[in-house]
Coordinates of C-alpha atoms (C1' of nucleotides) in Angstrom, one line a residue:
Chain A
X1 CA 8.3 15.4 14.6
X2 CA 12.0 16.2 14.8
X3 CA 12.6 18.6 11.7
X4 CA 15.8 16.4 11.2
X5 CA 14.4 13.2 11.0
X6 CA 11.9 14.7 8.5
X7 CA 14.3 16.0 6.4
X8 CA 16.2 13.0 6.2
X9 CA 13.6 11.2 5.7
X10 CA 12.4 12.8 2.3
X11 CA 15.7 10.9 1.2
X12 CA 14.9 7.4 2.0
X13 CA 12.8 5.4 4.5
X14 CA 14.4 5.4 8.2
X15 CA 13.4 2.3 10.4
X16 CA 11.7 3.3 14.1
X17 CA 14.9 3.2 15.5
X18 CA 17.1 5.6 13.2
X19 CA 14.4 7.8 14.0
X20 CA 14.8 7.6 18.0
X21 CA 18.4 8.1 17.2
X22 CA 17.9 11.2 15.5
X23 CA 16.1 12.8 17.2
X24 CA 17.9 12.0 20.5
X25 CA 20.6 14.5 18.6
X26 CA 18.4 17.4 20.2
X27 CA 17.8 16.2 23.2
X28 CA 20.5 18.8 25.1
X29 CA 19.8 21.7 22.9
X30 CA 19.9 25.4 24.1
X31 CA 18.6 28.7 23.1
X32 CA 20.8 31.0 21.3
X33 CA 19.7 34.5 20.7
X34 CA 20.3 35.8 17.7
X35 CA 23.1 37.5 16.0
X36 CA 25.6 35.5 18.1
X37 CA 28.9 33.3 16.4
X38 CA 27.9 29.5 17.1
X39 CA 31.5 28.7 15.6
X40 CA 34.1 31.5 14.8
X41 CA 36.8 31.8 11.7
X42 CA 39.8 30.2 12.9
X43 CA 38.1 27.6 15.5
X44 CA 39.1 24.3 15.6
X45 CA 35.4 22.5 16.1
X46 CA 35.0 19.1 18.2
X47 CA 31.3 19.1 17.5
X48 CA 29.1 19.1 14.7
X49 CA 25.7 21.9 15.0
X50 CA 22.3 20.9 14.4
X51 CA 19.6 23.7 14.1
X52 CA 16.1 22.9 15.5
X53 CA 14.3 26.1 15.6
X54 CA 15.3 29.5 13.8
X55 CA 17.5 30.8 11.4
X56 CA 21.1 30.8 11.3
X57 CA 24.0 31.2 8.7
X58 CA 27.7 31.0 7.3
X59 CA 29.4 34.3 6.6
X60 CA 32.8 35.7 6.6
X61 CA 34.2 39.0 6.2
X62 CA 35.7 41.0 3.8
X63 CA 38.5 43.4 5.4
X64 CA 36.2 46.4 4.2
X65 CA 34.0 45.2 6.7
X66 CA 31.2 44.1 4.1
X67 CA 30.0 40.4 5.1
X68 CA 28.3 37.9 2.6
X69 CA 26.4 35.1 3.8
X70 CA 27.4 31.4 2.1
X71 CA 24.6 29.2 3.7
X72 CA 21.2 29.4 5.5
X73 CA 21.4 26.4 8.1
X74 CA 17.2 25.9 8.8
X75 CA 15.7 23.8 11.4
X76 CA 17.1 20.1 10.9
X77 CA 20.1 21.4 9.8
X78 CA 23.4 20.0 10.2
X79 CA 26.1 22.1 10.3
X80 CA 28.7 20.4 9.4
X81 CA 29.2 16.4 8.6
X82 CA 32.7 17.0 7.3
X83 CA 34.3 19.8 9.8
X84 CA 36.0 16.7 11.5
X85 CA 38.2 16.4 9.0
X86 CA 39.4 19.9 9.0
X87 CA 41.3 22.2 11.1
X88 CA 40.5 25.9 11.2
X89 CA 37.3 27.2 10.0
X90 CA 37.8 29.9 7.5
X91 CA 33.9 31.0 7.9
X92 CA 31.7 31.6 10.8
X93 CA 28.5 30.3 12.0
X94 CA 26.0 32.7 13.3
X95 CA 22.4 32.7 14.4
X96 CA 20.2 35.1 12.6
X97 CA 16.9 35.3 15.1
X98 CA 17.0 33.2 18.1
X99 CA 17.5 29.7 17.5
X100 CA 17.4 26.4 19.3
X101 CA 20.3 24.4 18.9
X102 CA 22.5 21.1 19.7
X103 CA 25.8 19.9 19.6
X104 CA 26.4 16.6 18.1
X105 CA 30.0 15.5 19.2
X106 CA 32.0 14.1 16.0
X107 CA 31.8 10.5 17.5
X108 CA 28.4 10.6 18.5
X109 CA 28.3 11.5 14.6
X110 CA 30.9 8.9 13.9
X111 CA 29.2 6.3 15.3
X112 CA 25.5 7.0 14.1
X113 CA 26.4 6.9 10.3
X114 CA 29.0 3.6 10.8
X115 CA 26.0 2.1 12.7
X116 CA 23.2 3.3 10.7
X117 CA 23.5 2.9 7.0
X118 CA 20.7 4.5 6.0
X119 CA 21.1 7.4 8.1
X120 CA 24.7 7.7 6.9
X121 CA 23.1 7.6 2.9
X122 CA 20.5 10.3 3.8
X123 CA 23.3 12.6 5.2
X124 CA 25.0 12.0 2.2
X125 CA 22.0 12.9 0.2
X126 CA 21.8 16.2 2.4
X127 CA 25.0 17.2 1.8
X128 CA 25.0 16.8 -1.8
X129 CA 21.8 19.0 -1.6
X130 CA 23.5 21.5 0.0
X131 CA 26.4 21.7 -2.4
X132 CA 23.8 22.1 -5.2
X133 CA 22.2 24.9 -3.0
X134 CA 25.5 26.7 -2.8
X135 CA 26.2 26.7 -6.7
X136 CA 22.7 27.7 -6.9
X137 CA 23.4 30.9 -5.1
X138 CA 26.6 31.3 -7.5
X139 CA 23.8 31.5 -10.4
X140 CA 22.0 33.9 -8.2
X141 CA 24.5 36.1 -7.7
X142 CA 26.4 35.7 -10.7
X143 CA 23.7 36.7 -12.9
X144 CA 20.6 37.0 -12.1
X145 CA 18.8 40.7 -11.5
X146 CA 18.3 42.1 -8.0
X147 CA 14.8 41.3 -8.3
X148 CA 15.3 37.8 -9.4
X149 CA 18.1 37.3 -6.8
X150 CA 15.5 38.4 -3.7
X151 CA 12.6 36.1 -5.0
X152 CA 14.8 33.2 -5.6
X153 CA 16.3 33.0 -1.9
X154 CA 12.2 33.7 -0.6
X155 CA 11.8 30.5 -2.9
X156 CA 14.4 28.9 -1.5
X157 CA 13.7 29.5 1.7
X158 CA 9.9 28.7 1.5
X159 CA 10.6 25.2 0.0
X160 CA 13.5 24.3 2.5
X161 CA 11.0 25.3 5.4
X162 CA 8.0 23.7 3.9
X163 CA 10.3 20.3 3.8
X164 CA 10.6 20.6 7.6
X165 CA 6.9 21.7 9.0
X166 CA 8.2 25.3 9.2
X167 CA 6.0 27.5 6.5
X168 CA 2.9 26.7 4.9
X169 CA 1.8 27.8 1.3
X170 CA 0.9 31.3 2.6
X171 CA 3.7 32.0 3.6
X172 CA 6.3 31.7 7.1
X173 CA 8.3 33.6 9.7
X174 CA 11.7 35.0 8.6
X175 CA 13.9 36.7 11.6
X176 CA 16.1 38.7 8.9
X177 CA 16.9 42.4 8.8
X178 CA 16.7 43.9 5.6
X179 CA 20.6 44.0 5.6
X180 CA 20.7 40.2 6.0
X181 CA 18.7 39.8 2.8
X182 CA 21.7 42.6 1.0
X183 CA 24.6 40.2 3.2
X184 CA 22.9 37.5 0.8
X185 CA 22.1 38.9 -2.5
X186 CA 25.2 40.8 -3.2
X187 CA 22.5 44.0 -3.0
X188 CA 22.5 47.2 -1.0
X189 CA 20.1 46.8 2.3
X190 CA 18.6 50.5 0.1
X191 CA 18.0 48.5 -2.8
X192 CA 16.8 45.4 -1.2
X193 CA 13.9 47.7 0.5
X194 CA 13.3 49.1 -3.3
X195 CA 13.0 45.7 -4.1
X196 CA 10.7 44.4 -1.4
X197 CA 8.6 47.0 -2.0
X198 CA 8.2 46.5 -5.8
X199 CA 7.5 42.8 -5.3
X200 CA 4.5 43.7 -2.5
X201 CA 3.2 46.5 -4.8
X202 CA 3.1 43.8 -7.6
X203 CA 1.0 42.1 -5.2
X204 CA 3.5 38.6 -5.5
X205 CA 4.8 38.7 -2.0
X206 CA 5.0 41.0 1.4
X207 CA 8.2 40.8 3.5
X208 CA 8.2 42.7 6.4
X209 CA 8.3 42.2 10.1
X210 CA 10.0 39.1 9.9
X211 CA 7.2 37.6 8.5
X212 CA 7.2 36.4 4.7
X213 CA 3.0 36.3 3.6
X214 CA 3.4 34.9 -0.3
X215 CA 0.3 36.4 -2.3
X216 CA 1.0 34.9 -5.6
X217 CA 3.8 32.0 -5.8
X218 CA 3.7 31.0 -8.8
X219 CA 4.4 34.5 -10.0
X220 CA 7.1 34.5 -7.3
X221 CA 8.6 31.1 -9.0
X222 CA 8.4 32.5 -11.8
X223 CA 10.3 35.9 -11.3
X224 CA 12.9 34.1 -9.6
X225 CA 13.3 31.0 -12.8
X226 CA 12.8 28.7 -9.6
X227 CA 13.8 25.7 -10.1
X228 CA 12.8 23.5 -7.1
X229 CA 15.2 20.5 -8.0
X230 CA 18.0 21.2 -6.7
X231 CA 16.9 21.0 -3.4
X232 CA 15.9 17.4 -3.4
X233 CA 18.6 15.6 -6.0
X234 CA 16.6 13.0 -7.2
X235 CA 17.8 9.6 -6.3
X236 CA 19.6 7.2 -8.6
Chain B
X1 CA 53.6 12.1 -12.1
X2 CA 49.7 11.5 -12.3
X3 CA 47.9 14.6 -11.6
X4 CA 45.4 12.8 -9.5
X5 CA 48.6 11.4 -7.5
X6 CA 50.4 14.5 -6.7
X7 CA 47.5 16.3 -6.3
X8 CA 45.4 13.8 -3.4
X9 CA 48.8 13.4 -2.0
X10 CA 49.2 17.2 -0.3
X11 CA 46.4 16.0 1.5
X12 CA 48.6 12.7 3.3
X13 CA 50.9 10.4 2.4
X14 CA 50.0 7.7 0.0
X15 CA 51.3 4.2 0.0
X16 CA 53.4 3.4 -3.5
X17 CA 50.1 0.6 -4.1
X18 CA 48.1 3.4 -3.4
X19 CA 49.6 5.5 -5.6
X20 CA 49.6 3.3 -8.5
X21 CA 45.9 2.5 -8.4
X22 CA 45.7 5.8 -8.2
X23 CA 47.6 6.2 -11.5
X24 CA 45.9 3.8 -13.3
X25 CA 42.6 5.8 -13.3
X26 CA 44.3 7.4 -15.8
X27 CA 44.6 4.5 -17.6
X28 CA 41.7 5.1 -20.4
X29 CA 42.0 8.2 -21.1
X30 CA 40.8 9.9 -24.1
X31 CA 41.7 13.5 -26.1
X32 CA 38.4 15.9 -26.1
X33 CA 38.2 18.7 -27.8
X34 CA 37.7 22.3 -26.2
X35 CA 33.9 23.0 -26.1
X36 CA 32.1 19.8 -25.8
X37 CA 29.9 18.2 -23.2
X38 CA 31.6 15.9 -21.5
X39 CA 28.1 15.2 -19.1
X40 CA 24.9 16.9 -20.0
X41 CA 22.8 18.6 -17.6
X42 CA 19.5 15.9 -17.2
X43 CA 21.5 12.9 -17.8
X44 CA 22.4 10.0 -14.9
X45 CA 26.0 9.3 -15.1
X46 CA 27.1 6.1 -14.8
X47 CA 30.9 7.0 -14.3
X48 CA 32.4 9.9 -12.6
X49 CA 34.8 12.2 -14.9
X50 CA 38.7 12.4 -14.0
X51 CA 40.4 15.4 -15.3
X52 CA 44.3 14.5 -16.6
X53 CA 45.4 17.8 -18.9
X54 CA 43.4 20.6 -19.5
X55 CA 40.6 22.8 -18.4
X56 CA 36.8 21.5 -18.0
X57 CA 34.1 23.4 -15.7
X58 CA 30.5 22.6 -14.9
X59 CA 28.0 25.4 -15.9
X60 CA 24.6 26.3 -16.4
X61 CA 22.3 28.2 -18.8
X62 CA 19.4 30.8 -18.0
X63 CA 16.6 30.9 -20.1
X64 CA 17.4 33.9 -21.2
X65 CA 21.0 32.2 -22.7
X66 CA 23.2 33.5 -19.8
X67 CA 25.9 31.0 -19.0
X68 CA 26.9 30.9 -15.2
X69 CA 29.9 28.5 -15.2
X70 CA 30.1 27.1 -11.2
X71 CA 33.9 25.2 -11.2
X72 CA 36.3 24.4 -12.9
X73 CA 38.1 20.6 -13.4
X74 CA 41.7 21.0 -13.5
X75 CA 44.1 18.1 -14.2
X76 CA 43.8 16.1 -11.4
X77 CA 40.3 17.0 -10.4
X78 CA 37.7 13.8 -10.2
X79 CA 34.1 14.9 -11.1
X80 CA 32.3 13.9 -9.3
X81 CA 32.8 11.4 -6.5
X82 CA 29.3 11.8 -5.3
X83 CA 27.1 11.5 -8.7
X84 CA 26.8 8.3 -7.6
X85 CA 23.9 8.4 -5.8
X86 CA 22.6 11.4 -8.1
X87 CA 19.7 11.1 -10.3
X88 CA 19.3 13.4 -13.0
X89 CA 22.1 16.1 -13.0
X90 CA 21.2 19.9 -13.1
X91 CA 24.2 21.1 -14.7
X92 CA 26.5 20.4 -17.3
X93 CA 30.4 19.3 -17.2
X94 CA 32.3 20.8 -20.6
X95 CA 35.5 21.2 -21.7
X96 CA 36.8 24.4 -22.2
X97 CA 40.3 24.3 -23.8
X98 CA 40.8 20.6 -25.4
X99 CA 41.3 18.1 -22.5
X100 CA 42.4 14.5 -21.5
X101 CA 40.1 12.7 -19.5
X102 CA 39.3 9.2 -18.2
X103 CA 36.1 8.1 -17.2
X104 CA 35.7 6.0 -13.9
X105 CA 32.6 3.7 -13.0
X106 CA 31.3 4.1 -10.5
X107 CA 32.2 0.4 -9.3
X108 CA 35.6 1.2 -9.5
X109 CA 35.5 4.3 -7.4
X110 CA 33.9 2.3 -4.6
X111 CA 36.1 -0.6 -4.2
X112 CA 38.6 2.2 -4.6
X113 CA 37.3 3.6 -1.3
X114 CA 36.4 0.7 0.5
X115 CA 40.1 -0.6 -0.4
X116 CA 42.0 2.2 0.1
X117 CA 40.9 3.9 3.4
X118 CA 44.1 6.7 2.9
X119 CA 42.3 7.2 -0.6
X120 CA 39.3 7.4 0.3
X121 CA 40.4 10.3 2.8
X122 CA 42.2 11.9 0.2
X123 CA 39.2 12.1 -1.2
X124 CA 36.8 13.4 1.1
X125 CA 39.3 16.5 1.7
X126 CA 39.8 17.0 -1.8
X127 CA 35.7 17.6 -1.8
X128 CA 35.8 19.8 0.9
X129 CA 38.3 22.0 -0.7
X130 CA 36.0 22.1 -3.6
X131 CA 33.2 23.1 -1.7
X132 CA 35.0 25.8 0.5
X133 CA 35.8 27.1 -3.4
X134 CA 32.1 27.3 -4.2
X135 CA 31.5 29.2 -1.3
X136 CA 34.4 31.3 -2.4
X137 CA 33.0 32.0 -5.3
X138 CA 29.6 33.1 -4.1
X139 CA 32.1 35.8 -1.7
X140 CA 33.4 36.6 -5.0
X141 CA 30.6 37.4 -7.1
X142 CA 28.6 38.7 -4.3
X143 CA 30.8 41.2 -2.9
X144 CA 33.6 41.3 -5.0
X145 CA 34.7 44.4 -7.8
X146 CA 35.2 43.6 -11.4
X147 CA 38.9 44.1 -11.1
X148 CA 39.3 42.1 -7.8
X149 CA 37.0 39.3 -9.1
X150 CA 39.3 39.0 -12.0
X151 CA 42.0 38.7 -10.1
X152 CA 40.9 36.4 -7.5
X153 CA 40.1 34.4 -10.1
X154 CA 43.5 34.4 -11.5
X155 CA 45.2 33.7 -7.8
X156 CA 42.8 30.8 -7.7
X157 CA 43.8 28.7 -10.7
X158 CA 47.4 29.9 -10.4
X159 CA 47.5 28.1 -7.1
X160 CA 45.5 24.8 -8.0
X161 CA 47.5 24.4 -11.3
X162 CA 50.4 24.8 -9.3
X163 CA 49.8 21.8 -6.6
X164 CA 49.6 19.7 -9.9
X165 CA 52.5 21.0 -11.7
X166 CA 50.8 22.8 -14.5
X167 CA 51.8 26.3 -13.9
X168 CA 55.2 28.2 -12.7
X169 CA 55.8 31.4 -10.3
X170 CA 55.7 33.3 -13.8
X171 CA 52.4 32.4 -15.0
X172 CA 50.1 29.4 -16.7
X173 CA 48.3 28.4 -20.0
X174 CA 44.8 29.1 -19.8
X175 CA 42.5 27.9 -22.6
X176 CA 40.0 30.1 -21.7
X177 CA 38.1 32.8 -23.8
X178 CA 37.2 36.0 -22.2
X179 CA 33.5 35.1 -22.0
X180 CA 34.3 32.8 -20.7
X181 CA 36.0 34.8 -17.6
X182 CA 32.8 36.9 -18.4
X183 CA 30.4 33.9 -17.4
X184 CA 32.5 32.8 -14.6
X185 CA 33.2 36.2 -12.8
X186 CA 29.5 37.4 -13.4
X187 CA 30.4 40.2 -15.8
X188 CA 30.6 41.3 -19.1
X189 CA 32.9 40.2 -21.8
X190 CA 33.4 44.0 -22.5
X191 CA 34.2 44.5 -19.2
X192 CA 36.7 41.7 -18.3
X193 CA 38.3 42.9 -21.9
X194 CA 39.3 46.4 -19.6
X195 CA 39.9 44.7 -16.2
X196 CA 42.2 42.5 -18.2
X197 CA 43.8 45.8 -19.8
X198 CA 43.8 47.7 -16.6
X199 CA 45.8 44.8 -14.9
X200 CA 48.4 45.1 -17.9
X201 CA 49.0 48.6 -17.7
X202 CA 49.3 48.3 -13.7
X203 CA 52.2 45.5 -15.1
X204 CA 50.3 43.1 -12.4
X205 CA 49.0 39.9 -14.9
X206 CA 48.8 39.8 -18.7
X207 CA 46.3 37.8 -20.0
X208 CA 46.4 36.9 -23.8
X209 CA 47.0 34.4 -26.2
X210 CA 45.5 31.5 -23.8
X211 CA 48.0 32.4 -21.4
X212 CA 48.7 33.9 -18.5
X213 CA 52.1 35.7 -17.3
X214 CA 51.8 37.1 -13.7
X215 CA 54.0 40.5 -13.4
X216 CA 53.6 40.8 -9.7
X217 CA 52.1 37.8 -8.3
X218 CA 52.2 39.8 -4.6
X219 CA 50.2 42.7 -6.0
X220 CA 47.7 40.6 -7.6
X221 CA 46.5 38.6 -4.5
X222 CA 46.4 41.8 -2.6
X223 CA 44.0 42.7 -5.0
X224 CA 42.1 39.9 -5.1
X225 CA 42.6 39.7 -1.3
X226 CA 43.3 35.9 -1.7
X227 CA 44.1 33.2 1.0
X228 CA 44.8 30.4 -0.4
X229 CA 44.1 28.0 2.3
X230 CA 40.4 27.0 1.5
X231 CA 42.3 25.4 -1.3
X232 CA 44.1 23.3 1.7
X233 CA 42.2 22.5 4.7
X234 CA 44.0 21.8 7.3
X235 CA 44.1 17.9 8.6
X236 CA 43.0 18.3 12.6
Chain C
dC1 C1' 40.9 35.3 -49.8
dG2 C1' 36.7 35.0 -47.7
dT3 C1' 34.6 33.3 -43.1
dG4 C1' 34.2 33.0 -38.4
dC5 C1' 35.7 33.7 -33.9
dT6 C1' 38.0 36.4 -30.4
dA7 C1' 39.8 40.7 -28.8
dT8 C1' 39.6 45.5 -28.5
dT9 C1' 37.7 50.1 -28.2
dG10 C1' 34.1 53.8 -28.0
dA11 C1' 29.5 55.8 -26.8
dG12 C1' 25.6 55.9 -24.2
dG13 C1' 22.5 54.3 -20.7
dC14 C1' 20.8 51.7 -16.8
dG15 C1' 21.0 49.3 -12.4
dC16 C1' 22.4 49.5 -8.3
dA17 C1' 25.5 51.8 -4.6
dT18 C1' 26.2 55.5 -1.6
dC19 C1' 24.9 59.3 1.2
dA20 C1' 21.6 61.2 4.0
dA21 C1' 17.4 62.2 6.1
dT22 C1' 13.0 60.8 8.1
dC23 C1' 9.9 57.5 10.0
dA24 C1' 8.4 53.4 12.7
dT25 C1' 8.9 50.3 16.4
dA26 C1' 10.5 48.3 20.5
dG27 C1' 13.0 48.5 24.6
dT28 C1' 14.8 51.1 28.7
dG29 C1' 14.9 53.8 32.7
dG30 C1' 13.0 57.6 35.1
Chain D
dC1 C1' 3.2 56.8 31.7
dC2 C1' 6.5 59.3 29.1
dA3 C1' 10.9 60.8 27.3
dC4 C1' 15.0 58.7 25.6
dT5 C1' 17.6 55.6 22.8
dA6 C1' 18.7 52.1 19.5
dT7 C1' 17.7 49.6 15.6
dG8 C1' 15.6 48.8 11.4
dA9 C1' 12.6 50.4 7.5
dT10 C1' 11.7 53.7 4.1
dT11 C1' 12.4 57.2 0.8
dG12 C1' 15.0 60.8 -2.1
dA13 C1' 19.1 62.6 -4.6
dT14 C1' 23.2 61.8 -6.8
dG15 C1' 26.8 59.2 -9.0
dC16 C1' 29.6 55.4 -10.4
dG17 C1' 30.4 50.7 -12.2
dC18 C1' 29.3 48.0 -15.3
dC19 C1' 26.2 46.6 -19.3
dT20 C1' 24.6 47.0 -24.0
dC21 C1' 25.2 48.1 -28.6
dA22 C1' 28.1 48.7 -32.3
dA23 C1' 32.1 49.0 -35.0
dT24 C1' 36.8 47.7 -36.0
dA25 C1' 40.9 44.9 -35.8
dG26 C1' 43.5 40.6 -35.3
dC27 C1' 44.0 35.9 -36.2
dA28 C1' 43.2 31.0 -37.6
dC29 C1' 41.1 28.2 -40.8
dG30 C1' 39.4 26.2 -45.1

DNA sequence: CGTGCTATTGAGGCGCATCAATCATAGTGG
DNA sequence: CCACTATGATTGATGCGCCTCAATAGCACG
């Protein structure tokens, strides 16, 4: 199945037809090697991104040169509902491994949420997920230990995969450098390695090779004060 | 003029009608005192929180007692357009300094939107500036010095209080404790205490008294490195 | 005139950054 | 098939930024 019709659809029932819709979205998508801009600071967009396969991210700068990473955009994905409203982007968009991508022009997206109700509510629903997600990472950073901060994005990540067919309780592939997971965390790519390494000696979880193989989860979940909520708000 | 008014109105012009519904969100409005819950994190709010004088945020505890606070609601800010379709919350909204605030239903707030398309607009903008803050905030704690965080910080409300009329080129009241700084910039009490000292004896900011007088507003946001235009997206 | 909260300052220590070297792996061209 | 190169992973040594603990001072309040 489409990974964006099976996210959306963990947020409300979607008739046969929404489906089709949906997953017509990807019908013209590409492959993008990775670390590649899909939208660049400063670009005006005219078309929305949706992520099918892969990993790929929001980031900007610092004039140092150190980059942090906002946002994780997964495989159904929609990156972003709301840029039609705006002007310049002041972040970029980047693939992380390779990915498979489409663009959704703003009245193709237009016209799918005026015409489709419940599509338009589920998009909602995913948005407000992802604004949760990003104050999530505020905690993480903000105040959480550098252990804590690296087994609460592997949660993340493995729950947000799960959702869309992409990881299974073992564990799932993960096409980041070490330095993507220190772009992230607020950590040092040295320290993130000491990290890893303490986590696979504790036998919770082994990270390497862009592969993620979870030994023990619940030990993960709990290192990391994981929360799962916040990923699905419920609905009222 | 209504902070709500002036403040959705940098984002287009708004119709005199427009502006006077607008206004009489207001309408209710009650005194809080600083510290208090104004929605509790597990609860399903029925009405969505409008901000009129004073400083609120949303936060969160760790178990371990930790407060991480996420935003802050300045006069004029509506918290939060999209609970509506929330379940159980995972945060809390409080008051930090004492505050007026008005409560609007959530019935209201729709045929607000469904009435007032400019509104409604307005609106959607003003939620994208809050989330491009967010993800500001995850830049700042994630790669961000003590000293610049501080002051980044500083540039931020400076500029949001001004766009409602609530603070001057030479400074701003700010109700705020420095814990509380401490729990929104990631750091120690201690250690805002000497950022805050440093910044005096650099005659950049002083910060005392719940207020803040800016020496050098140029040298502060070149420490901070601030841009102030993810407070303002630009209209396309 | 206590009582409590916030601000301030000092001392000591830990967590993580930085610098630097080595190792592993994959891709490239001869 | 084997250098040769590039990139990322790994480990060690050293140091700094910030935390923690603790004590004092200032200030508002009853």
């Amino acid at each position: 199945m489409h990974p964006i019709v099976r996210k959306l659809a963990a947020y409300g029932p979607l008739a046969p037809e929404e489906q089709a819709v949906l997953a017509g979205l990807g019908a013209g998508a590409q492959l993008v090697e990775g670390r590649l801009d899909l939208l660049s600071e400063g670009c005006v967009p005219d078309s929305a991104v949706l992520v099918l396969e892969g990993v790929a991210c929001r980031y900007r700068h610092r004039r140092t040169g150190t980059r942090q990473i906002t946002a994780y955009l997964l495989p159904g994905d929609l990156c972003d509902l709301d840029f039609v409203h705006l002007g310049r982007l002041n972040h970029s968009v980047a693939t992380l491994g390779s990915c498979r991508v489409a663009r959704v022009p703003r009245e193709v997206l237009a016209g799918l949420t005026t015409q489709y109700p419940a599509v338009a509510r589920a998009l909602r629903l995913a948005k407000l997920a992802e604004e949760e997600t990003t104050r999530e990472w505020v905690m993480n950073v903000g105040c959480r230990s550098a252990i804590e901060r690296v087994s609460h994005l592997l949660c993340e990540l493995h729950e947000r995969l799960r959702a869309v067919g992409w990881a299974t309780k073992a564990g799932y592939d993960l096409p980041l450098t070490q330095q993507d997971l220190a772009d992230t965390t607020g950590l040092s790519n040295v320290h993130v390695n000491r990290v890893l390494r303490q986590l696979r000696l504790m036998r919770v979880v082994e990270v390497g090779g862009k592969r993620v193989d979870i030994l023990n989860l619940a030990a993960l979940q709990e290192i990391a004060e994981f929360q799962a909520d916040y990923l699905r708000p419920a609905v009222a």
